[in-house]
XYZ file of C-alpha atoms in Angstrom:
310
model
C 236.398 109.677 78.820
C 235.444 107.201 81.527
C 237.944 104.462 82.280
C 238.127 101.635 84.829
C 241.170 99.596 85.865
C 242.973 97.845 83.007
C 242.341 94.363 84.390
C 238.669 95.074 84.944
C 238.238 96.418 81.432
C 239.890 93.366 79.862
C 237.708 90.998 81.916
C 234.587 92.932 81.067
C 235.529 92.943 77.386
C 235.757 89.166 77.418
C 232.402 89.019 79.213
C 230.746 91.196 76.593
C 232.074 88.942 73.844
C 230.592 85.870 75.497
C 227.264 87.676 75.860
C 227.141 88.299 72.123
C 227.753 84.620 71.408
C 225.409 83.193 74.025
C 222.562 85.698 73.995
C 220.132 83.064 72.725
C 220.760 80.619 75.595
C 217.886 79.907 77.972
C 217.930 82.005 81.145
C 218.356 80.477 84.595
C 218.925 81.658 88.135
C 222.392 81.107 89.580
C 221.759 80.403 93.266
C 223.336 77.547 95.279
C 220.483 75.122 94.639
C 220.921 75.431 90.861
C 224.506 74.181 91.068
C 222.948 70.714 91.289
C 222.382 70.835 87.539
C 226.099 70.652 86.759
C 227.970 69.678 89.939
C 227.276 66.324 91.651
C 229.757 67.451 94.312
C 229.626 71.226 94.897
C 233.073 71.415 96.511
C 236.109 71.041 94.273
C 239.412 69.457 95.298
C 240.882 72.946 95.601
C 238.281 73.842 98.222
C 236.296 76.171 95.977
C 232.521 75.781 96.155
C 230.724 75.658 92.798
C 228.674 78.793 93.545
C 231.843 80.849 92.989
C 231.712 79.883 89.293
C 228.549 81.981 88.831
C 229.018 84.645 91.501
C 232.341 86.112 90.419
C 232.676 88.851 93.024
C 233.855 87.986 96.520
C 231.828 89.032 99.559
C 232.576 88.439 103.217
C 230.465 85.979 105.232
C 230.687 84.952 108.883
C 229.689 81.609 110.373
C 229.069 81.079 114.091
C 228.756 77.600 115.568
C 229.862 75.776 118.746
C 233.358 74.313 119.038
C 232.131 71.095 120.694
C 228.851 69.193 120.504
C 227.508 66.011 122.050
C 226.224 63.001 120.081
C 222.615 62.986 118.868
C 222.061 66.624 119.796
C 220.742 69.559 117.758
C 222.878 72.681 117.637
C 222.421 76.042 115.940
C 224.661 77.468 113.224
C 224.425 81.101 112.131
C 225.432 82.100 108.601
C 225.682 85.889 108.388
C 225.506 87.583 104.974
C 226.038 91.281 105.761
C 224.979 93.856 103.161
C 222.950 97.074 103.047
C 219.916 95.302 101.606
C 217.657 98.307 102.196
C 219.752 100.476 99.858
C 221.297 98.061 97.351
C 219.441 97.000 94.207
C 220.425 94.925 91.191
C 218.943 94.382 87.710
C 216.805 91.280 87.310
C 216.327 89.332 84.075
C 213.900 91.838 82.518
C 216.204 94.779 83.280
C 214.221 96.328 86.123
C 215.856 96.921 89.512
C 215.005 94.835 92.560
C 216.273 94.139 96.063
C 218.926 91.463 96.453
C 218.058 87.908 97.387
C 220.388 85.658 99.339
C 221.306 81.982 99.376
C 223.576 79.651 101.309
C 225.105 76.194 101.212
C 226.472 74.041 104.046
C 228.730 71.064 103.371
C 228.842 68.831 106.429
C 230.857 65.640 107.071
C 229.271 62.272 106.373
C 226.781 61.346 109.081
C 225.913 64.936 110.014
C 222.593 66.156 108.676
C 219.823 68.712 108.824
C 217.867 68.412 112.065
C 214.402 66.854 111.540
C 211.472 69.236 111.991
C 209.793 67.131 114.674
C 212.841 67.523 116.927
C 213.297 71.275 116.543
C 212.689 73.312 119.728
C 210.029 76.013 119.359
C 212.570 78.742 120.137
C 214.832 77.552 117.318
C 211.907 77.370 114.870
C 211.071 80.970 115.686
C 214.665 82.076 115.072
C 214.636 80.421 111.638
C 211.801 82.755 110.477
C 210.374 80.060 108.233
C 213.645 79.490 106.362
C 213.577 76.172 104.484
C 216.757 74.122 104.042
C 216.803 71.210 101.618
C 219.307 68.439 100.823
C 221.625 69.109 97.891
C 220.734 65.701 96.446
C 219.411 62.307 97.489
C 222.959 60.951 97.553
C 224.287 63.797 99.714
C 221.948 64.512 102.646
C 224.932 65.975 104.504
C 224.945 68.931 102.061
C 222.068 71.400 102.384
C 221.091 74.587 100.565
C 218.730 77.497 101.143
C 217.499 80.259 98.870
C 216.878 82.345 97.004
C 215.200 84.238 99.831
C 214.858 87.988 100.520
C 218.130 89.323 101.893
C 216.288 91.939 103.976
C 214.689 89.159 106.039
C 217.424 86.542 105.983
C 220.619 88.528 106.417
C 221.379 85.944 109.109
C 220.392 82.375 108.252
C 219.831 79.845 111.023
C 220.806 76.254 110.253
C 219.840 73.494 112.756
C 222.247 70.540 112.561
C 221.836 67.101 114.100
C 225.082 65.575 115.344
C 225.577 61.830 114.709
C 225.793 59.232 117.456
C 228.883 56.951 117.281
C 227.109 54.464 119.532
C 224.476 53.939 116.813
C 226.679 54.495 113.771
C 229.952 52.528 114.013
C 231.653 54.395 111.135
C 231.331 57.665 113.058
C 233.997 58.286 115.695
C 234.547 60.929 118.350
C 236.831 63.347 116.563
C 237.218 66.816 115.074
C 235.226 67.452 111.871
C 235.462 70.044 109.089
C 232.452 72.048 107.900
C 232.378 74.207 104.753
C 229.947 77.065 104.228
C 229.148 79.410 101.370
C 226.793 82.350 101.048
C 225.833 84.623 98.176
C 223.996 87.899 97.752
C 222.328 88.953 94.533
C 222.259 87.340 91.101
C 225.276 85.715 89.534
C 227.232 86.995 86.575
C 227.246 83.592 84.843
C 224.297 81.246 84.386
C 224.762 77.488 84.956
C 224.662 77.001 81.170
C 227.707 79.262 80.794
C 226.050 82.339 79.290
C 226.344 85.659 81.092
C 223.556 87.447 82.918
C 222.868 91.167 82.660
C 224.646 91.737 85.996
C 227.907 92.588 84.228
C 229.862 95.635 83.124
C 230.137 96.061 79.348
C 232.909 97.591 77.243
C 233.365 98.933 73.732
C 233.867 96.264 71.080
C 235.985 98.592 68.917
C 237.623 102.006 68.815
C 235.594 104.775 67.207
C 232.667 107.112 67.763
C 229.375 106.239 69.419
C 226.672 106.724 66.782
C 223.661 104.989 68.338
C 222.512 103.716 71.727
C 219.693 101.175 71.982
C 218.901 100.794 75.727
C 219.154 97.222 76.943
C 220.458 95.945 73.605
C 223.528 97.588 72.120
C 225.795 100.574 71.651
C 226.757 101.141 68.005
C 230.322 102.334 67.437
C 231.460 103.594 64.040
C 235.133 103.012 63.339
C 237.401 105.418 61.469
C 236.861 103.491 58.213
C 233.086 103.886 58.512
C 232.380 100.332 59.678
C 229.661 100.072 62.347
C 230.299 97.663 65.233
C 227.675 96.642 67.773
C 228.679 96.452 71.440
C 226.098 94.233 73.126
C 224.789 95.380 76.521
C 222.382 93.696 78.914
C 218.861 94.701 79.860
C 218.852 97.372 82.538
C 222.472 98.392 81.877
C 223.278 102.036 82.634
C 225.228 103.468 79.689
C 227.947 105.989 80.631
C 228.801 107.187 77.102
C 226.860 109.485 74.785
C 226.248 109.652 71.066
C 229.145 111.464 69.429
C 231.646 110.508 72.097
C 234.914 108.847 71.093
C 235.795 105.572 72.779
C 238.652 103.108 72.650
C 238.415 99.338 72.370
C 237.581 97.664 75.696
C 236.721 101.009 77.282
C 233.945 100.861 79.865
C 230.602 101.937 78.385
C 228.241 100.909 81.239
C 228.359 100.944 85.000
C 229.037 97.768 86.965
C 225.659 96.784 88.494
C 227.067 93.943 90.585
C 226.711 94.820 94.269
C 226.423 91.245 95.528
C 228.895 88.401 95.669
C 229.816 85.021 97.137
C 231.896 84.109 100.180
C 233.169 80.957 101.876
C 234.234 79.996 105.384
C 235.458 76.772 107.004
C 234.759 75.690 110.571
C 235.840 72.848 112.864
C 233.572 71.103 115.359
C 234.561 68.399 117.843
C 232.152 65.546 118.428
C 232.710 65.151 122.148
C 232.501 61.946 124.184
C 231.145 62.560 127.712
C 233.379 59.786 129.047
C 236.350 61.902 127.974
C 234.866 64.890 129.776
C 234.339 62.828 132.925
C 237.896 61.492 132.694
C 239.262 65.010 132.268
C 237.268 66.248 135.246
C 238.474 63.301 137.334
C 242.101 63.940 136.365
C 241.793 67.667 137.079
C 240.251 67.039 140.501
C 242.911 64.461 141.396
C 245.688 66.884 140.417
C 244.039 69.646 142.447
C 243.716 67.406 145.524
C 247.317 66.242 145.181
C 248.551 69.839 145.032
C 246.329 70.803 147.958
C 247.646 67.943 150.086
C 251.209 68.898 149.167
C 250.652 72.528 150.235
C 248.967 71.512 153.514
C 251.756 69.077 154.282
C 254.340 71.773 153.601
C 252.566 74.181 155.960
C 252.416 71.457 158.641
C 256.124 70.774 158.233
C 256.919 74.499 158.605
C 254.925 74.653 161.873
C 256.832 71.655 163.255
C 260.161 73.318 162.367
C 259.113 76.546 164.132
C 258.010 74.600 167.218
C 261.384 72.808 167.413
C 263.285 76.090 167.041
C 264.588 75.684 163.539
């Protein structure tokens, strides 16, 4: 018989139970933008971004951005969502297989925002490949989302950010700021309403013998006392048991179709004041000149000592 890890089987068993209860709920797509329906603030106090509530599997992401930026300047941020998009497929709502889409969210400090289109350099527009970022809500323009978009095209997402100007905005100061990013690949395992999608692994609802398999609907298991129990499965699920096979309760009866996942990364950026840079340069030059004068004076003193016979 086919078995997965104990913890995975228990989790999948609970998932299958919820599917049976919530099968009639309206479907929805669980990408970052849809978190707006239930989360006014997508980042919890613990640091977890709301997208992780729907995309239960973790996947690595990498964010590249400058360490220092100047006021009122546009800088580029790269959000990389690596995956073998050409080979990986996942079931969609109707059960058929399709390539994975991708989505991302960027949570910036107050005052930082998406760069306006009329200020974007042509080179940066070309690098974005037509990717559209939108504010998370009217109240939070510093939080932007993108997706769902084809992962094959947007494995690397380009985000143009406009740095604030403390000279124009008194509440903004020259300091170090925290940025929070999240990126997902594929469909989520939980819809925003709480019901599960068909991107889940399913397990046997009872111990017994498999007596019927209805693709995309259920696997009927007959217990030792003759009672038939339905194990609900999602559309497009690949069943790994056969009619006549004995199974135990919570034993895996389908493959796990989830090949995507969600990842987070935090970054720090310093809003730099040019006066500080000038002051640093001035201090460095003065120290260099002082050391140079000291060395030259020492050499001169040594020559005088040699001339006097010391």
